[in-house]
Coordinates of C-alpha atoms in Angstrom, one line a residue:
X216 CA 1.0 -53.9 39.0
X217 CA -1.1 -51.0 38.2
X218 CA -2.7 -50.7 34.5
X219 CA -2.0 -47.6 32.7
X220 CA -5.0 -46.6 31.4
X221 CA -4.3 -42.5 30.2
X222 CA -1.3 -41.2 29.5
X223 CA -1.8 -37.4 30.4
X224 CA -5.3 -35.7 31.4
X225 CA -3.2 -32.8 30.8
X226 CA -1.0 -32.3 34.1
X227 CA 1.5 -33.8 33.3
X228 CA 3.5 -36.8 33.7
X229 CA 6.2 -35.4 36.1
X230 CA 4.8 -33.7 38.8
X231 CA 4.8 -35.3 42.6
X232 CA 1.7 -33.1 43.3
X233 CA -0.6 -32.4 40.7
X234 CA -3.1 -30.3 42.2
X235 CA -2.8 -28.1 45.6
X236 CA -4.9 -28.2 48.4
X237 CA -7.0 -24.8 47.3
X238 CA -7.9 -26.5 43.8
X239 CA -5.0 -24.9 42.0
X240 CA -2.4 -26.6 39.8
X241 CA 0.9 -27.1 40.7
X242 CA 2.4 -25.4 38.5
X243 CA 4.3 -22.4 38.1
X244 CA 5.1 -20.8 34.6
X245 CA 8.1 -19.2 33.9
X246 CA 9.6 -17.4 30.3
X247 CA 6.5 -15.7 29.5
X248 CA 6.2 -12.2 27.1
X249 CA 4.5 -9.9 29.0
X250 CA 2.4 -9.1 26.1
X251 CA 0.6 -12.1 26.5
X252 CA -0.1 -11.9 30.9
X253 CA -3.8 -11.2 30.9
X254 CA -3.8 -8.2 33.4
X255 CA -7.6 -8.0 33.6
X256 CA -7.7 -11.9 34.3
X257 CA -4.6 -11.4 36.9
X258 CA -6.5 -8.9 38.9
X259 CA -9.9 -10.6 39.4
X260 CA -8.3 -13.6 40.2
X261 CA -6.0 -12.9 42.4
X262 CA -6.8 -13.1 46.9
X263 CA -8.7 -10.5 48.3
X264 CA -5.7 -9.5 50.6
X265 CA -3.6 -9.0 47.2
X266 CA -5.6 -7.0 45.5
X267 CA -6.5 -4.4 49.1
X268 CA -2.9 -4.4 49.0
X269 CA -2.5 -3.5 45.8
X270 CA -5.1 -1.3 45.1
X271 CA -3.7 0.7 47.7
X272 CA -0.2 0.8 47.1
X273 CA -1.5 2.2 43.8
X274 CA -3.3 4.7 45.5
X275 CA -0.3 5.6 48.0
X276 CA 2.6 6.1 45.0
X277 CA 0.2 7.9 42.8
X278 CA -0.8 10.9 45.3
X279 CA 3.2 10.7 46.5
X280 CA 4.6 11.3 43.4
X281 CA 2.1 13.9 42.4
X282 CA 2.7 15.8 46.3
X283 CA 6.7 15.5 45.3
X284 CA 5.8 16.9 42.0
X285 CA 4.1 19.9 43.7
X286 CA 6.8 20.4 46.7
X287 CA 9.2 20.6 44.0
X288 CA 7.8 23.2 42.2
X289 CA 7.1 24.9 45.1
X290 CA 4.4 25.4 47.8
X291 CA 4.5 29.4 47.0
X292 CA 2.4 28.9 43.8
X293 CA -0.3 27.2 46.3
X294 CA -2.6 29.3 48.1
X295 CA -3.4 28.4 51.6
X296 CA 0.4 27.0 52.6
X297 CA 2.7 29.7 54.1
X298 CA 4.2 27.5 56.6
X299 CA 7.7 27.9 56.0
X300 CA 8.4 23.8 57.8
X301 CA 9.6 21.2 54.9
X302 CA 7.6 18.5 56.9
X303 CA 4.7 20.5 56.9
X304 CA 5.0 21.7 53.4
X305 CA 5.1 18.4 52.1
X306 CA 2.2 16.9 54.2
X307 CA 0.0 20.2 52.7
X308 CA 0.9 18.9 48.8
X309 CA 0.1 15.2 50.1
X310 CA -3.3 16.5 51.6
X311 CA -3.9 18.8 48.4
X312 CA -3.2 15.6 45.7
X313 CA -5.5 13.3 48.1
X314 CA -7.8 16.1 47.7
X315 CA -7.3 16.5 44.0
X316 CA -7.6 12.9 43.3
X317 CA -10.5 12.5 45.0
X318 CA -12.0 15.4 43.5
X319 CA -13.0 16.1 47.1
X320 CA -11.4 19.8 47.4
X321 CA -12.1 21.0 50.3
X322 CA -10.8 24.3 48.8
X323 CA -8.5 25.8 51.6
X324 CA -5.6 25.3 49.6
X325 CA -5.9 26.1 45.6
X326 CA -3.6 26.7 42.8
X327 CA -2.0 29.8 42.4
X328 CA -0.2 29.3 39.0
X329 CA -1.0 28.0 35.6
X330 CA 1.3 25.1 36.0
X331 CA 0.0 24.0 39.4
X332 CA -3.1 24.1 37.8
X333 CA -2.4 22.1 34.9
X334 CA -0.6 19.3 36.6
X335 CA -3.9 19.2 39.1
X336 CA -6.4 18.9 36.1
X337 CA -3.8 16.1 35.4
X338 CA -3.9 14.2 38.9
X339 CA -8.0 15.0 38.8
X340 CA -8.3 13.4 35.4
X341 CA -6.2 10.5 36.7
X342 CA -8.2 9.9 39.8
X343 CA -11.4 9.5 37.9
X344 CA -10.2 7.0 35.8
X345 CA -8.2 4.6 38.2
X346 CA -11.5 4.8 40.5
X347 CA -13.6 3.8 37.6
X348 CA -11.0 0.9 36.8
X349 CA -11.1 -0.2 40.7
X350 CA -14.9 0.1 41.0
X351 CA -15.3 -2.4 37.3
X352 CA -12.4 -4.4 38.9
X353 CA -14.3 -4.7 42.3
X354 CA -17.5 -5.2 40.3
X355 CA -16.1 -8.1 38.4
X356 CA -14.7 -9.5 41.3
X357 CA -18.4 -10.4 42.6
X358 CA -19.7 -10.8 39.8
X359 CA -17.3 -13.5 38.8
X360 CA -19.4 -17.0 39.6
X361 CA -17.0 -19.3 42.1
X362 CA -18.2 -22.4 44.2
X363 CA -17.1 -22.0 47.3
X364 CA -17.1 -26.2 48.5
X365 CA -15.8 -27.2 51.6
X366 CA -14.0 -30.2 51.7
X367 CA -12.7 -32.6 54.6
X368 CA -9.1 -32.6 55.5
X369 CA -8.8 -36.4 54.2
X370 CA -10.3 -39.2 52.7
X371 CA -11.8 -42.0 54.9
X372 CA -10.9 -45.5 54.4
X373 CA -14.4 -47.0 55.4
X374 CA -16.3 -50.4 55.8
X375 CA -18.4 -50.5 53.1
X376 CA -21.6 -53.4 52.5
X377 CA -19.2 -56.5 52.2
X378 CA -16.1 -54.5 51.8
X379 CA -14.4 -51.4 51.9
X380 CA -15.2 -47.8 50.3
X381 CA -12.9 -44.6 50.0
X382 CA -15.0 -41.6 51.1
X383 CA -14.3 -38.0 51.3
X384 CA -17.2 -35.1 52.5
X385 CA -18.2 -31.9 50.9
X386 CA -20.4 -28.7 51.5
X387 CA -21.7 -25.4 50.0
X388 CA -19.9 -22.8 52.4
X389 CA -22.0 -19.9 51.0
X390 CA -25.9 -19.7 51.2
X391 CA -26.0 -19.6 47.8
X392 CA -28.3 -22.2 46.0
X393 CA -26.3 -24.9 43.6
X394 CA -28.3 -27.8 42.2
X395 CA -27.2 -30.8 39.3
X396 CA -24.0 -31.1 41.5
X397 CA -22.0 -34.0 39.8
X398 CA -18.6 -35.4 41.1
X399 CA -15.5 -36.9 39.0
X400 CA -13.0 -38.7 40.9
X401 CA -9.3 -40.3 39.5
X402 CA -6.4 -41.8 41.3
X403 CA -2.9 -41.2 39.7
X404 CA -0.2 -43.5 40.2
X405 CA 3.5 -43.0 39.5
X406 CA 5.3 -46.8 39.3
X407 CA 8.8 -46.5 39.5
X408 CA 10.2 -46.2 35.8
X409 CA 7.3 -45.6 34.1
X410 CA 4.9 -42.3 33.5
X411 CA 2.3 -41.3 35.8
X412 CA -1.0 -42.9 35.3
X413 CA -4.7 -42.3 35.9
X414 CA -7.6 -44.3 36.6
X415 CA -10.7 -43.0 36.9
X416 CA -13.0 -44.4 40.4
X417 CA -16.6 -45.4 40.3
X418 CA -18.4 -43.7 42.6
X419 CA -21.8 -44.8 44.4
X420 CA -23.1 -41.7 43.4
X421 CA -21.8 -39.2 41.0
X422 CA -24.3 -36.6 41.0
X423 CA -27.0 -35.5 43.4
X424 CA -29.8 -32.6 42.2
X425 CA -29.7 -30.5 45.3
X426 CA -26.8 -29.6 47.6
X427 CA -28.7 -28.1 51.1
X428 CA -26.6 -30.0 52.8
X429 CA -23.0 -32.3 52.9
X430 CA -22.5 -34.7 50.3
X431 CA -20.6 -37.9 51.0
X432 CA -18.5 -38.8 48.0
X433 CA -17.8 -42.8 48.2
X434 CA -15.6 -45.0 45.8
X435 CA -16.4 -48.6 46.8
X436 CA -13.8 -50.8 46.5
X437 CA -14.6 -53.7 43.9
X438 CA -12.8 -56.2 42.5
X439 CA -12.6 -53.8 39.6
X440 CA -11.2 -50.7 41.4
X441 CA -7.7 -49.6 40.6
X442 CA -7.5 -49.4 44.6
X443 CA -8.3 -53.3 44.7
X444 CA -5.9 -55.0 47.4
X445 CA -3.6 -51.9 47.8
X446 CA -2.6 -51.3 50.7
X447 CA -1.0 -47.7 52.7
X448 CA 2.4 -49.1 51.7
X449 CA 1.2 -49.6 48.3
X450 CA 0.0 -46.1 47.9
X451 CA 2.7 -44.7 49.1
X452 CA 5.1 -47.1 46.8
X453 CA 2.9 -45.6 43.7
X454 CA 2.7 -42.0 45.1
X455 CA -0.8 -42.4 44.9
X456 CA -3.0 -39.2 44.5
X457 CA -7.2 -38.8 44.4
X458 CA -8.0 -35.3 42.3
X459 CA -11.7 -34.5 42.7
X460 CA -13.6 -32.1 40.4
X461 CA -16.7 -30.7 41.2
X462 CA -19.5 -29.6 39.1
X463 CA -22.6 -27.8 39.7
X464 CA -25.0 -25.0 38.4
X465 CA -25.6 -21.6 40.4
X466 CA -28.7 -20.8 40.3
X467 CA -27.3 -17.1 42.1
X468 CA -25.8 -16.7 39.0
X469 CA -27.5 -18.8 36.2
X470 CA -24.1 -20.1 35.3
X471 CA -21.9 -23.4 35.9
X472 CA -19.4 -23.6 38.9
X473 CA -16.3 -25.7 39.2
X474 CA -14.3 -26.9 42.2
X475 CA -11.1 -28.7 41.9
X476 CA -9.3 -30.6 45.2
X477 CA -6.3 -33.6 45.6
X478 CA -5.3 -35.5 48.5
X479 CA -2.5 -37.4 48.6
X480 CA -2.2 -41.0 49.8
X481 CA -0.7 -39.6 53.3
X482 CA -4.0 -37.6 53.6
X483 CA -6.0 -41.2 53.8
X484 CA -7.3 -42.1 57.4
X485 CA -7.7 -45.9 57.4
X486 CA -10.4 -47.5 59.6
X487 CA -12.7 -44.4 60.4
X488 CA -16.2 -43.0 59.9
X489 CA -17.4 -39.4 59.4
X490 CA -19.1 -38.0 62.1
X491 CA -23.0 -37.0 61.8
X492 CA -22.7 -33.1 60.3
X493 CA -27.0 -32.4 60.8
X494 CA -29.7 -32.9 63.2
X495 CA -33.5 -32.0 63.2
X496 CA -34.3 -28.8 65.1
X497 CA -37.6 -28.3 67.3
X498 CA -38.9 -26.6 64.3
X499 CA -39.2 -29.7 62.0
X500 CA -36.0 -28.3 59.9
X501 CA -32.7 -29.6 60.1
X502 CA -29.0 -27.9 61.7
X503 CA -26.2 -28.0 59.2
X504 CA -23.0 -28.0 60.9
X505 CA -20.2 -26.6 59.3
X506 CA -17.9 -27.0 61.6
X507 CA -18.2 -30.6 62.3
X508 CA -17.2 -31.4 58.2
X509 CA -14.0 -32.9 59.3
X510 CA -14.7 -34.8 62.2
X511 CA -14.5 -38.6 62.1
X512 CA -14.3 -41.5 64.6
X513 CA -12.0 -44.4 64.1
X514 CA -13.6 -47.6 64.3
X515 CA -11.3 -50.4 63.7
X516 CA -8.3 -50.9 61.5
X517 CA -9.0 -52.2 58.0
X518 CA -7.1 -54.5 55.5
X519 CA -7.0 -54.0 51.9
X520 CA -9.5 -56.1 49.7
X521 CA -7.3 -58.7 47.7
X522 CA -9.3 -59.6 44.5

């Protein structure tokens, strides 16, 4: 039986996965004012491909509604349209608010009365300040310190000294510099009837100073480990999950960067190696490959220490 040692590290006693692959909780909030969403927070957070998206919807609906708002009062009090085609009409006030809102104005068409002009002070007022919200948004966006770590697809099983170890890889996928790196890992366990548990792992090494290249994060497996004598079957039983935090410092961006990953007990490969990820060059420097962070060989099949 497996020894509760906390009660919550503060996801939760419920959950079946605690943490998602991309280092985000699982969890999904539901009920809340929308006084207290964090719009600001939203935005910078949010995937690239969102926020394009977004930012040009925006963009899109804005100049439509002002182009509908011009059609309807009529393309006669614009100089510069005397078409006479609805289609084309319209298109003209969509190229005149793109214009507008851009403060571009090319200046073939122009307002002829004072309401037209009016409502285009309006729309040039309101381009300037959604472009100076985008461009802080944008600016915030890389400003905002992130780690970027790469980690492998699972976690190795692996003869270890005298016995066995639980290893899992990592890298820096940007050039950027990050040194004091430390590493946390826990296993959570969920026995049938009782709360979820945690138990923190030992780790060989829990912190290196500099990050150049992949770190291999091992858990030896002592007579003290909560993974002492459990086997797959085991894990499985206790719907066993490893969250990992990652700590470092930026030197990029003087500031402190976090990374958060899980794997679940059907992520484990038992009885395999990870596969060299460097080699020295001609040059006397050394080849970090990326690409090679997931690849293992399997070696032979292990059995789980019994203490």
């Amino acid at each position: 039986m497996v020894k509760q040692l906390f009660n919550d590290l503060g996801l939760g006693t419920k959950a079946k996965r605690l943490v998602n692959k991309d280092g985000t909780f699982n969890v999904h909030r539901t009920g809340q004012p929308f006084s207290t969403v964090n719009l600001y927070q939203s935005l910078i957070k949010m995937p690239w491909s969102h926020f394009h998206f977004m930012t040009f919807s925006i963009l899109i609906i804005i100049n439509a509604l002002f182009a509908i708002t011009y059609f309807i009062i009529g393309v006669e009090n614009l100089n510069g349209i005397a078409s006479g085609d609805i289609k084309r009409d319209f298109l003209n006030c969509l190229f005149f608010s793109l214009q507008t809102f851009t403060t571009v104005g090319y200046g073939h068409i122009s307002p002829r009365s004072d309401l037209i002009s009016l409502i285009a002070a309006i729309e040039a007022i309101s381009g300037l300040m959604v472009f100076a919200v985008i461009t802080g948004l944008i600016y915030g966006r890389f400003a905002k310190p992130t780690a970027k770590i790469l980690y492998s697809d699972n976690i190795l099983v692996s003869p270890y000294q005298d016995g066995l170890s639980y290893q899992f890889r990592i890298v820096n996928e940007r050039k950027s510099i990050i040194v004091d790196i430390h590493a946390r890992m826990l296993v959570s366990f969920a026995e049938k009837g009782k709360a979820r548990s945690y138990r923190p792992l030992e780790l060989e090494r829990n912190s290196v100073m500099l990050f150049p290249l992949n770190w291999t994060v091992v858990h030896p497996v002592t007579v003290e480990s909560p993974l002492n004598g459990l086997s797959y079957e085991d894990l499985s039983r206790l719907d066993a999950e490893f969250i990992i935090v990652i700590k470092g410092y930026d030197d990029t961006f003087s500031q402190d960067v976090n990374s958060i990953r899980s794997y679940r007990y059907d992520e484990i490969i038992w009885g395999a190696k990870f596969q060299p990820m460097y080699e020295e060059n001609e040059d006397g420097g050394t080849n970090l490959k990326i690409d090679k962070l997931h690849d293992y060989t399997l070696i032979k099949q292990v059995e789980p220490l019994l203490s």
